[in-house]
């Protein structure tokens, strides 16, 4: 039995453990991420949106990360999935900018989420300034998990210097 076949059983066992509401939501997020890795995107989007909805009050940063993962999954799915997902993020999280995590509101993940939703729903002119700012504040450490979104954003904004930096960081982190 390969690891892909074992993961659902392990996650099912974890879900039966005495966990808090937030811990259950994190287990569901892990299940959705496995679904994303196995299915390639479209099937994981609803699960990730449900996790974000569950986490939005108790763990805003976790909700933001789930919304970003849902947008990434929708981007890979193609079609109208990205627009539907961005609309769900805006609707569930409030108007653009309201779903920030309560920190400074200017962190890379906060700005990336805000900018992507604006770009998809309101157009390039609305999203581009926020996405440019996101790329400016992108750090070197904890943002590696967002490379799959930051790379396409850098290319879309014609920021090849940033795209090269992202590629270099990805190559180093995966070796």
GROMACS .gro file of N, CA, C and O in nm, residues 15 20 22 59-60 62-63 76 82 87 100 104 114-115 117 127-128 146-147 155 172 174:
model
   88
   15UNK      N    1  -0.904   1.246   1.307
   15UNK     CA    2  -1.033   1.315   1.323
   15UNK      C    3  -1.115   1.255   1.437
   15UNK      O    4  -1.199   1.324   1.496
   20UNK      N    5  -0.970   1.989   1.964
   20UNK     CA    6  -1.047   2.113   1.971
   20UNK      C    7  -1.104   2.143   1.833
   20UNK      O    8  -1.064   2.082   1.734
   22UNK      N    9  -1.045   2.401   1.650
   22UNK     CA   10  -0.937   2.448   1.563
   22UNK      C   11  -0.850   2.331   1.517
   22UNK      O   12  -0.812   2.323   1.401
   59UNK      N   13  -0.892   3.119   1.407
   59UNK     CA   14  -0.754   3.120   1.357
   59UNK      C   15  -0.750   3.193   1.223
   59UNK      O   16  -0.745   3.131   1.117
   60UNK      N   17  -0.753   3.327   1.225
   60UNK     CA   18  -0.757   3.403   1.100
   60UNK      C   19  -0.640   3.374   1.007
   60UNK      O   20  -0.657   3.370   0.886
   62UNK      N   21  -0.479   3.091   0.982
   62UNK     CA   22  -0.508   2.961   0.923
   62UNK      C   23  -0.614   2.971   0.813
   62UNK      O   24  -0.604   2.904   0.710
   63UNK      N   25  -0.714   3.056   0.836
   63UNK     CA   26  -0.817   3.078   0.734
   63UNK      C   27  -0.755   3.140   0.610
   63UNK      O   28  -0.782   3.098   0.497
   76UNK      N   29  -0.483   2.626  -1.074
   76UNK     CA   30  -0.438   2.506  -1.145
   76UNK      C   31  -0.554   2.435  -1.215
   76UNK      O   32  -0.533   2.365  -1.313
   82UNK      N   33  -1.131   2.982  -1.088
   82UNK     CA   34  -1.059   3.087  -1.015
   82UNK      C   35  -1.154   3.201  -0.977
   82UNK      O   36  -1.152   3.249  -0.865
   87UNK      N   37  -1.457   3.482  -0.560
   87UNK     CA   38  -1.584   3.535  -0.513
   87UNK      C   39  -1.622   3.472  -0.379
   87UNK      O   40  -1.670   3.541  -0.287
  100UNK      N   41  -0.796   4.033   0.653
  100UNK     CA   42  -0.658   4.034   0.700
  100UNK      C   43  -0.651   3.973   0.839
  100UNK      O   44  -0.747   3.973   0.914
  104UNK      N   45  -0.021   4.339   1.096
  104UNK     CA   46  -0.006   4.470   1.033
  104UNK      C   47  -0.094   4.482   0.910
  104UNK      O   48  -0.122   4.592   0.864
  114UNK      N   49  -0.527   3.954  -0.066
  114UNK     CA   50  -0.602   4.074  -0.103
  114UNK      C   51  -0.584   4.106  -0.252
  114UNK      O   52  -0.681   4.127  -0.325
  115UNK      N   53  -0.460   4.104  -0.298
  115UNK     CA   54  -0.431   4.137  -0.437
  115UNK      C   55  -0.488   4.038  -0.536
  115UNK      O   56  -0.541   4.077  -0.641
  117UNK      N   57  -0.754   3.843  -0.498
  117UNK     CA   58  -0.900   3.858  -0.504
  117UNK      C   59  -0.936   3.983  -0.585
  117UNK      O   60  -1.025   3.979  -0.671
  127UNK      N   61  -0.600   4.507  -0.880
  127UNK     CA   62  -0.517   4.411  -0.811
  127UNK      C   63  -0.368   4.434  -0.822
  127UNK      O   64  -0.292   4.398  -0.732
  128UNK      N   65  -0.325   4.496  -0.932
  128UNK     CA   66  -0.182   4.509  -0.957
  128UNK      C   67  -0.106   4.585  -0.848
  128UNK      O   68   0.000   4.538  -0.804
  146UNK      N   69   0.424   2.957  -0.044
  146UNK     CA   70   0.342   3.034  -0.137
  146UNK      C   71   0.408   3.055  -0.273
  146UNK      O   72   0.361   3.134  -0.354
  147UNK      N   73   0.517   2.984  -0.297
  147UNK     CA   74   0.589   2.999  -0.425
  147UNK      C   75   0.499   2.967  -0.543
  147UNK      O   76   0.507   3.032  -0.647
  155UNK      N   77   0.529   3.671  -1.283
  155UNK     CA   78   0.526   3.667  -1.430
  155UNK      C   79   0.416   3.756  -1.486
  155UNK      O   80   0.438   3.828  -1.584
  172UNK      N   81   1.671   2.588  -0.448
  172UNK     CA   82   1.750   2.563  -0.328
  172UNK      C   83   1.670   2.486  -0.224
  172UNK      O   84   1.719   2.393  -0.161
  174UNK      N   85   1.422   2.280  -0.265
  174UNK     CA   86   1.382   2.144  -0.304
  174UNK      C   87   1.500   2.053  -0.331
  174UNK      O   88   1.482   1.941  -0.375
   0.00000   0.00000   0.00000
